[in-house]
CSV table of C-alpha atoms in Angstrom, one decimal:
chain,number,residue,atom,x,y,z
A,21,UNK,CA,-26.8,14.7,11.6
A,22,UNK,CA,-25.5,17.7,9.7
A,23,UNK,CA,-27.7,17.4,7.3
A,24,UNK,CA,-30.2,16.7,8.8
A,25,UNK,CA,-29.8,20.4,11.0
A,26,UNK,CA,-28.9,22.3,7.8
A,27,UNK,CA,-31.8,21.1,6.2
A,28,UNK,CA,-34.0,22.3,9.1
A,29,UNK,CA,-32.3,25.4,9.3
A,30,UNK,CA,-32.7,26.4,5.3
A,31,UNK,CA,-36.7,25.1,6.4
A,32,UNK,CA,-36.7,27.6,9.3
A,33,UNK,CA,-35.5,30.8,6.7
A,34,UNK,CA,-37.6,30.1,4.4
A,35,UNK,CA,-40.6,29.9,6.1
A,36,UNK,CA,-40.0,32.6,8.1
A,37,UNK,CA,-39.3,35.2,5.3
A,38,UNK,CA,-42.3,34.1,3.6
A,39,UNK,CA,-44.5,34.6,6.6
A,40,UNK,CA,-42.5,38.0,7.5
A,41,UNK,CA,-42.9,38.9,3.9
A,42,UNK,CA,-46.8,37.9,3.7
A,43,UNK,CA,-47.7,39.9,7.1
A,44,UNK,CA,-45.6,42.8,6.2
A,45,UNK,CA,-47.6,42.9,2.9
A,46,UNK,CA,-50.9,42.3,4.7
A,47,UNK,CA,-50.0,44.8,7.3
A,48,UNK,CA,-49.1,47.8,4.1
A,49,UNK,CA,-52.6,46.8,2.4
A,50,UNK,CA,-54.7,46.9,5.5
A,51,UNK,CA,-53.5,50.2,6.5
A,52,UNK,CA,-54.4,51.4,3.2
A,53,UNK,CA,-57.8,49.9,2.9
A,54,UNK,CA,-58.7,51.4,6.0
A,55,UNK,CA,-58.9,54.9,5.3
A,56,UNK,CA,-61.5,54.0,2.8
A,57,UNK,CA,-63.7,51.0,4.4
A,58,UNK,CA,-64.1,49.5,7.8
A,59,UNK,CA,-62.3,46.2,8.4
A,60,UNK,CA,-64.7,43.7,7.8
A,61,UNK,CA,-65.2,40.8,5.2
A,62,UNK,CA,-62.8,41.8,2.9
A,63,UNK,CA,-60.0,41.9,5.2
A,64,UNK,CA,-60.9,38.2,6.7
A,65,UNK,CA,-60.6,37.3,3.0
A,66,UNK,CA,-57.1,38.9,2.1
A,67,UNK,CA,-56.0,37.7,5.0
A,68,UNK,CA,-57.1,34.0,4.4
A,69,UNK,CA,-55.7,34.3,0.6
A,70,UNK,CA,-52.4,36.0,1.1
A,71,UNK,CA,-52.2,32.8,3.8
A,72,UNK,CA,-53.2,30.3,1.1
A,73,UNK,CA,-50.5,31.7,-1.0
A,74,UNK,CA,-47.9,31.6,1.4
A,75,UNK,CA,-48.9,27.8,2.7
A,76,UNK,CA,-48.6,26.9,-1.6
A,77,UNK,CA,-45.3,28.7,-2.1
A,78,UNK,CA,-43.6,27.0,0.9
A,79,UNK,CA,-45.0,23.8,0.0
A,80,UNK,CA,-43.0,23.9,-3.5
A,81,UNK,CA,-40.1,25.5,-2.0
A,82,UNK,CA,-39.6,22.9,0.6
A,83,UNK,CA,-40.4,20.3,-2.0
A,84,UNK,CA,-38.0,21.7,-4.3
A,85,UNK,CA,-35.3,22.0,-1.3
A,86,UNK,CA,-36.4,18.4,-0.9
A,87,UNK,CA,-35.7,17.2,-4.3
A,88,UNK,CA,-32.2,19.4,-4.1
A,89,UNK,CA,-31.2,17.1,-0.5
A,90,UNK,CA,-32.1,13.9,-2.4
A,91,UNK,CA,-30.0,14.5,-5.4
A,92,UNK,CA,-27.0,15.9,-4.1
A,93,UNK,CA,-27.5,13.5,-0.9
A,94,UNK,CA,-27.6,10.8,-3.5
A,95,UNK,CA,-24.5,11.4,-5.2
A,96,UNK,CA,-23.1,12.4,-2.3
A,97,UNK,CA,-23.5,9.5,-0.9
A,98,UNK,CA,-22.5,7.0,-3.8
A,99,UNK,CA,-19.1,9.0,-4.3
A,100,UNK,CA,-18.6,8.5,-0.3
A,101,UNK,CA,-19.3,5.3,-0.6
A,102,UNK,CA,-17.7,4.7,-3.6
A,103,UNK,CA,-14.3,6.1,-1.8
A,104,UNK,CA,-14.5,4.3,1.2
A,105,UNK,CA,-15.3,1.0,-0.5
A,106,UNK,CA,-12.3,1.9,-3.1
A,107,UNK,CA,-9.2,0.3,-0.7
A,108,UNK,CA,-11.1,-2.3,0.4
A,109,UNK,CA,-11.8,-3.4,-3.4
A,110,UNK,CA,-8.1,-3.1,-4.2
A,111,UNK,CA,-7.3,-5.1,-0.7
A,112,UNK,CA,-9.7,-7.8,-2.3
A,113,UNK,CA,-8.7,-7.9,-5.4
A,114,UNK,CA,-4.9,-7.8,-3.9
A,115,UNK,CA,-6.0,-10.2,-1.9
A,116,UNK,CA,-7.6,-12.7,-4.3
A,117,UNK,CA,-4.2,-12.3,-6.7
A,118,UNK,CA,-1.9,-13.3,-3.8
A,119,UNK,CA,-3.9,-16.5,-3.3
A,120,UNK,CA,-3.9,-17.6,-6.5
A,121,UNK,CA,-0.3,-16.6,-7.3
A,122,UNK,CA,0.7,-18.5,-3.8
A,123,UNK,CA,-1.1,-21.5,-5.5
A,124,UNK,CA,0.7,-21.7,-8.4
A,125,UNK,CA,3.9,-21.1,-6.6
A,126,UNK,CA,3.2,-24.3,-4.3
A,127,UNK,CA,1.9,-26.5,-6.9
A,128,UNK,CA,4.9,-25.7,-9.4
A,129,UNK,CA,7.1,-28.2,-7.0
A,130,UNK,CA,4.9,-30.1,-5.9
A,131,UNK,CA,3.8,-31.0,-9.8
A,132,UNK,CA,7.5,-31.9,-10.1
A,133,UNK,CA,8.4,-34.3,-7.2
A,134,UNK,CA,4.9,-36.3,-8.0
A,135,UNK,CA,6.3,-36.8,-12.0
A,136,UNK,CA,10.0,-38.1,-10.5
A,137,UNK,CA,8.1,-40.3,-8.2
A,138,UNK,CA,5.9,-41.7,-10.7
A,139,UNK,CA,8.7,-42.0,-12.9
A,140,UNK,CA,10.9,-43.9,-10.1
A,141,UNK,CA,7.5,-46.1,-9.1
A,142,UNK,CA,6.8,-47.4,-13.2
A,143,UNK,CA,10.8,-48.2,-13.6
A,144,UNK,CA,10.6,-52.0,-12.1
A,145,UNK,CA,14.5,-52.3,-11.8
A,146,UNK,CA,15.6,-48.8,-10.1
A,147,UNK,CA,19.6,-48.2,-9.6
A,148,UNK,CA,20.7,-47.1,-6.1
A,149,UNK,CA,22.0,-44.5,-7.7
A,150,UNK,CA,19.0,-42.7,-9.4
A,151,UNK,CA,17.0,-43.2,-6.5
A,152,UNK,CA,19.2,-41.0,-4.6
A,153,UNK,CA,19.1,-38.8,-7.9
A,154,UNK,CA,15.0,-38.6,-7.2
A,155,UNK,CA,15.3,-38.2,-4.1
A,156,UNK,CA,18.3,-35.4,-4.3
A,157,UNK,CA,15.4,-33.7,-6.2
A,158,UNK,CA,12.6,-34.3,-4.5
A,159,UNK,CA,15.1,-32.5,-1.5
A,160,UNK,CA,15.6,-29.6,-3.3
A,161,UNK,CA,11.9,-28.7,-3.8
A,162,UNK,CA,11.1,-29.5,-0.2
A,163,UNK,CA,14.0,-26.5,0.3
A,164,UNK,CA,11.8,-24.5,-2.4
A,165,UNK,CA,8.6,-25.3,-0.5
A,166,UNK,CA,10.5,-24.4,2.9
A,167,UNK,CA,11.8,-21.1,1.2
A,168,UNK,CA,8.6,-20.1,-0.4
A,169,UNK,CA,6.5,-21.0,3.2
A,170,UNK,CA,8.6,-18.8,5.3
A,171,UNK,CA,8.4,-15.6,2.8
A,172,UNK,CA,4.3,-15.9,2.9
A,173,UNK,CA,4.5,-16.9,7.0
A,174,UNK,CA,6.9,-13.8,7.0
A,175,UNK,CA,4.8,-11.5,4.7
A,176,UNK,CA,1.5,-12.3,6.7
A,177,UNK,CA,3.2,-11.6,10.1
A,178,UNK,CA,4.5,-8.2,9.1
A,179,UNK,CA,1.4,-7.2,7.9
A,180,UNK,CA,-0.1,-7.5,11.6
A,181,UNK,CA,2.9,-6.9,13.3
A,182,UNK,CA,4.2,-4.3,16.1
A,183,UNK,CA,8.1,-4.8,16.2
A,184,UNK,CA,10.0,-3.9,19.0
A,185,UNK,CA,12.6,-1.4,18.0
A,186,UNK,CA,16.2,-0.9,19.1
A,187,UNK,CA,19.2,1.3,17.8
A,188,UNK,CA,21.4,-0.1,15.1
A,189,UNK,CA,23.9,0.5,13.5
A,190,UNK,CA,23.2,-0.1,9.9
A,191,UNK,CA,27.0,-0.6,9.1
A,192,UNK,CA,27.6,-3.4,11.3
A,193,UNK,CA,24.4,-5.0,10.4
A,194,UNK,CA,25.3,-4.7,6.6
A,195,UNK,CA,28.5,-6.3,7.3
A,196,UNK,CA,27.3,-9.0,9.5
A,197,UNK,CA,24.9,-9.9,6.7
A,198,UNK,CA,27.1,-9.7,3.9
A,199,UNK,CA,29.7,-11.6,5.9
A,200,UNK,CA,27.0,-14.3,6.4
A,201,UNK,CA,26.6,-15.4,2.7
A,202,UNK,CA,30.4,-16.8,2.4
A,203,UNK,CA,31.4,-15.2,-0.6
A,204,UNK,CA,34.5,-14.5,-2.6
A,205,UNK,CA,36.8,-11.6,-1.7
A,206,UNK,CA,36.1,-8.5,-3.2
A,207,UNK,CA,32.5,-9.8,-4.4
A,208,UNK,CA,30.8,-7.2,-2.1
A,209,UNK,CA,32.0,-3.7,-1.1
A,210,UNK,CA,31.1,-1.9,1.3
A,211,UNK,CA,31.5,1.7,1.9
A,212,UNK,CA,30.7,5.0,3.7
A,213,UNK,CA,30.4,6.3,7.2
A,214,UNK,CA,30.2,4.2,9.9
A,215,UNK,CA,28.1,4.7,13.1
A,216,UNK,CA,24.7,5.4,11.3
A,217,UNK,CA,22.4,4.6,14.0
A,218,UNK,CA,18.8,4.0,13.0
A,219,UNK,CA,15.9,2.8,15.4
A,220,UNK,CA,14.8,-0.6,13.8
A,221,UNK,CA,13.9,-4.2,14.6
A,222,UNK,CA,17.1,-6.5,14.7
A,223,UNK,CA,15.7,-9.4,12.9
A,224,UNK,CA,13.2,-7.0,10.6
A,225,UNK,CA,16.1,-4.8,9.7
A,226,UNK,CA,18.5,-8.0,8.9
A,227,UNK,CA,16.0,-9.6,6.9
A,228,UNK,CA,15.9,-6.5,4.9
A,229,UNK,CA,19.3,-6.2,4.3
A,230,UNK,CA,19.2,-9.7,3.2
A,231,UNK,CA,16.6,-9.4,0.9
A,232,UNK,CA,18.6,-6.5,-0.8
A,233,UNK,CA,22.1,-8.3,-0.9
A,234,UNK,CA,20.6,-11.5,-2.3
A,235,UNK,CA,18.9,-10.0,-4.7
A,236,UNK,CA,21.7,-8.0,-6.0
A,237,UNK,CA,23.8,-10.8,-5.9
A,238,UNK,CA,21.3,-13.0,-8.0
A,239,UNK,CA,21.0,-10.5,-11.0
A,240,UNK,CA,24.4,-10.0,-11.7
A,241,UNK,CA,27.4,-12.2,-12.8
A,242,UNK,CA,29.7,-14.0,-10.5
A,243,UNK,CA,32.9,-11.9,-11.7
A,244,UNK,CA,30.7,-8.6,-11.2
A,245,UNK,CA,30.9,-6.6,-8.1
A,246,UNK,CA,28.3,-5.5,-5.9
A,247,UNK,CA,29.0,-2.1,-4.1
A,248,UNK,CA,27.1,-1.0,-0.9
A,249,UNK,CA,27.3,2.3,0.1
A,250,UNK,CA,26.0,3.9,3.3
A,251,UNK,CA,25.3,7.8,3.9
A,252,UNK,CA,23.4,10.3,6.0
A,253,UNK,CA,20.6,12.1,3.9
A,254,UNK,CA,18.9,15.1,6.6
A,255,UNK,CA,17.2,12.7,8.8
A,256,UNK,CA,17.7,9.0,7.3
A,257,UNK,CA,20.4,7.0,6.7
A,258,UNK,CA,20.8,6.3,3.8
A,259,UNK,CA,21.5,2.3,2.5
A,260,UNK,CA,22.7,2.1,-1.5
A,261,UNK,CA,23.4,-1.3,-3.2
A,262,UNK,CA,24.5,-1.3,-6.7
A,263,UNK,CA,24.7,-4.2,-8.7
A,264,UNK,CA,25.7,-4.5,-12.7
A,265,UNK,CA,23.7,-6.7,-15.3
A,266,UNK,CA,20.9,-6.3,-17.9
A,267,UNK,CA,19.1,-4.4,-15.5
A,268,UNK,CA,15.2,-3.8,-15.3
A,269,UNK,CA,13.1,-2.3,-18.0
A,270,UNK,CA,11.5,1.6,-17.4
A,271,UNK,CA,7.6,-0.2,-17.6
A,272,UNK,CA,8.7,-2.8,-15.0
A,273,UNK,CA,9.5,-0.3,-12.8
A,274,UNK,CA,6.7,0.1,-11.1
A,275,UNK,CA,5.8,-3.4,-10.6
A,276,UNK,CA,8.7,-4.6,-9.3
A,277,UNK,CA,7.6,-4.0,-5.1
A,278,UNK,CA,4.8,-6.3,-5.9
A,279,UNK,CA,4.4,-9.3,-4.7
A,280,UNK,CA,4.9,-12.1,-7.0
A,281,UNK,CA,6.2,-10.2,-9.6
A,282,UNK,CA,9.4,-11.1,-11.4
A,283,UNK,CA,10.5,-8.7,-13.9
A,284,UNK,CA,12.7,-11.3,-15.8
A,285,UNK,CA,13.4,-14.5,-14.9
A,286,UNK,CA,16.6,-14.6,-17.3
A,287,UNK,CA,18.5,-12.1,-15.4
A,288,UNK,CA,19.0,-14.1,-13.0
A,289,UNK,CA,22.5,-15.7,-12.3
A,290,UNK,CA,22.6,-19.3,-12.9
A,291,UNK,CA,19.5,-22.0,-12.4
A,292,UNK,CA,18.9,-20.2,-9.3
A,293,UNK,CA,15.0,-18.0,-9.7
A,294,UNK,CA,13.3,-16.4,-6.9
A,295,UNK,CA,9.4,-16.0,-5.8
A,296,UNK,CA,8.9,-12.5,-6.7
A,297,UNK,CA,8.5,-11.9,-2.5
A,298,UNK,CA,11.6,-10.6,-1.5
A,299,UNK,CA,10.9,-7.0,-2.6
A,300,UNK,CA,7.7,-6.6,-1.8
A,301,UNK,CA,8.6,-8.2,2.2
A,302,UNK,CA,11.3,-5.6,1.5
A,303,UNK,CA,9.4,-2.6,1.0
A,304,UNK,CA,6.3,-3.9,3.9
A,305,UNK,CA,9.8,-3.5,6.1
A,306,UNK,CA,10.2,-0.1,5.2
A,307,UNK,CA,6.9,1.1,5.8
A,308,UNK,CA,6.5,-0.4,8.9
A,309,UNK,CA,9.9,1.4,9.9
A,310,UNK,CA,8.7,4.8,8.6
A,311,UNK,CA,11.1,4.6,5.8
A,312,UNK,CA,11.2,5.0,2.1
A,313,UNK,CA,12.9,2.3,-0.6
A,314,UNK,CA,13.0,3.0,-4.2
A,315,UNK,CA,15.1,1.9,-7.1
A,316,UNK,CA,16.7,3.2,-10.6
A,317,UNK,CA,18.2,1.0,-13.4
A,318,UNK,CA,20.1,1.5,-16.5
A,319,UNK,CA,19.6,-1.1,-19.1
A,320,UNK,CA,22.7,-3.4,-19.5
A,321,UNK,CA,24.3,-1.8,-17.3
A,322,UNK,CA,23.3,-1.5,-13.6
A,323,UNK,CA,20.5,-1.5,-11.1
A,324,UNK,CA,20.4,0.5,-7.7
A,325,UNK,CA,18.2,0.1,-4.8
A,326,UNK,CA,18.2,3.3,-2.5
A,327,UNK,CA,17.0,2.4,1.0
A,328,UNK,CA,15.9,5.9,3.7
A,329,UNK,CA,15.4,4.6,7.3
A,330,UNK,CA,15.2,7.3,10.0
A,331,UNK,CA,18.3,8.2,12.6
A,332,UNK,CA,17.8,7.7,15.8
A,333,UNK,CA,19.2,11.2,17.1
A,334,UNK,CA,19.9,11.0,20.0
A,335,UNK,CA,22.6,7.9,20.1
A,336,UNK,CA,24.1,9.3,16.6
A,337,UNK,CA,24.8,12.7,18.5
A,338,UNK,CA,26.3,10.3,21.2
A,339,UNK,CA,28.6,8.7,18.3
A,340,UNK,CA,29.8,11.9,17.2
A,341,UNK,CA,31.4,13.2,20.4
């Protein structure tokens, strides 16, 4: 529609300066001609001429304003569309990586428990004992399968959902979580100002947490400590959680929120491996609480993960009085 009025209004200008400038010219030469002849033939003539001319130089002005519309319209329009088609490309392509990443993830156990099987079905004189070994296995990929299902239920949810927020304070939740995983004394510390209230969903904002602790805790050694510290930053509070190990390389960096993605399977402590989905659940979490998560690492020696989640004012003011 705008273009569509500019272009008649640039039509509209020109035509009417040429046909003001034509007249004004016809009107000079008549005037002149007059003192010398009657008006007669040779005015019908001029007149019909100078009107020629003006009817063939609109006609290749407007044609060349045409051509100028259908150009620039043209590559307007493919670099609009271009742009607008852009995310939805990336969401494809995103799209199409996930699926086949989630794929390989599920058929990885699945490709195990139907080799034990076979092997148990072909042995014709099976123990008691490695029975229960094949099936103690085939168990522990059903909890991998289990795992691995609720991450992608649990990634596809938070992508469509609207949570329900409430104030929390993040202290107690981090301690509530840490306190849930059973571990030695000492093996996580926790420290900084309590009461740092933040509006959040409950189960959201204790997944999170999770997410954070476990991972720290599974890429770093068992005799290693993992501190937790918790601040107020202007408007956020501010959740820190350091752990030390071989940490993550400087070109991994900005890989490591995406989903699937496993910057180096040895780091990790023990047999135990993840999916490569905590983080990025982690960081969809974030976003959807207006917050910011970001992380810096130091080669062999430690790897922090700095999570900004806004205050909820007006029950912090309430804490401080």
């Amino acid at each position: 529609m705008l273009v569509s009025v500019s272009f008649s209004f640039a039509i509209f200008q020109i035509a009417s300066t040429e046909v003001r400038t034509r007249l004004d010219r016809f009107q000079t030469t008549f005037q002149e001609s007059i003192q010398i002849i009657p008006p007669g033939n040779r005015v019908n003539n001029f007149r019909a001429q100078e009107l020629d001319k003006a009817s063939e130089n609109l006609s290749i002005e407007l044609l060349y304003a045409n051509l100028i519309v259908l150009v620039v319209g043209g590559f307007g329009s493919y670099y609009l569309a271009r742009r607008t088609l852009y995310p939805i490309e990336k969401a494809h392509e995103s799209q199409s990586r996930f699926t086949s990443d989630a794929s390989h993830e599920l058929r990885t156990p699945l490709a195990v428990m139907k080799a034990e099987i076979e092997v148990a079905l072909r042995d014709k004189d099976p123990t008691i004992s490695e029975l229960k070994e094949t099936l103690s296995s085939n168990l522990e990929e059903i909890d991998k399968l289990t795992r691995l299902s609720e991450m992608l239920l649990n990634l596809s949810r938070l992508e469509h959902a609207k949570l329900k927020m409430c104030p929390i304070d993040l202290n107690k939740a981090a301690q509530c979580i840490v306190k849930d995983f059973k571990l030695p004394p000492g093996r996580v510390a926790i420290n900084g100002k309590k009461h740092q209230i933040v509006s959040a969903n409950e189960t959201a904002l204790n997944d999170l947490i999770r997410i954070l602790v476990d991972n720290a805790l599974l890429y770093s050694p068992n005799d290693s400590k993992v501190h937790i510290n918790i601040s107020k930053h202007d408007d956020f509070a501010k959740f820190e959680i350091t752990n030390q190990g071989s940490g993550i390389a400087a070109e991994k960096m900005p890989h490591i929120f995406d989903r699937f993605y496993r910057a180096d399977t040895s780091r990790t402590n023990g047999e135990k491996k993840g999916y490569g989905l905590g983080l990025a659940l982690a960081k969809n979490i974030v976003e959807l609480h207006n917050g910011r998560i970001s992380v810096t690492s130091e080669l062999e020696k430690e790897t922090t993960f700095t999570l900004l989640l806004p205050l909820n004012h007006r029950l912090q003011a309430k804490t401080k009085n």
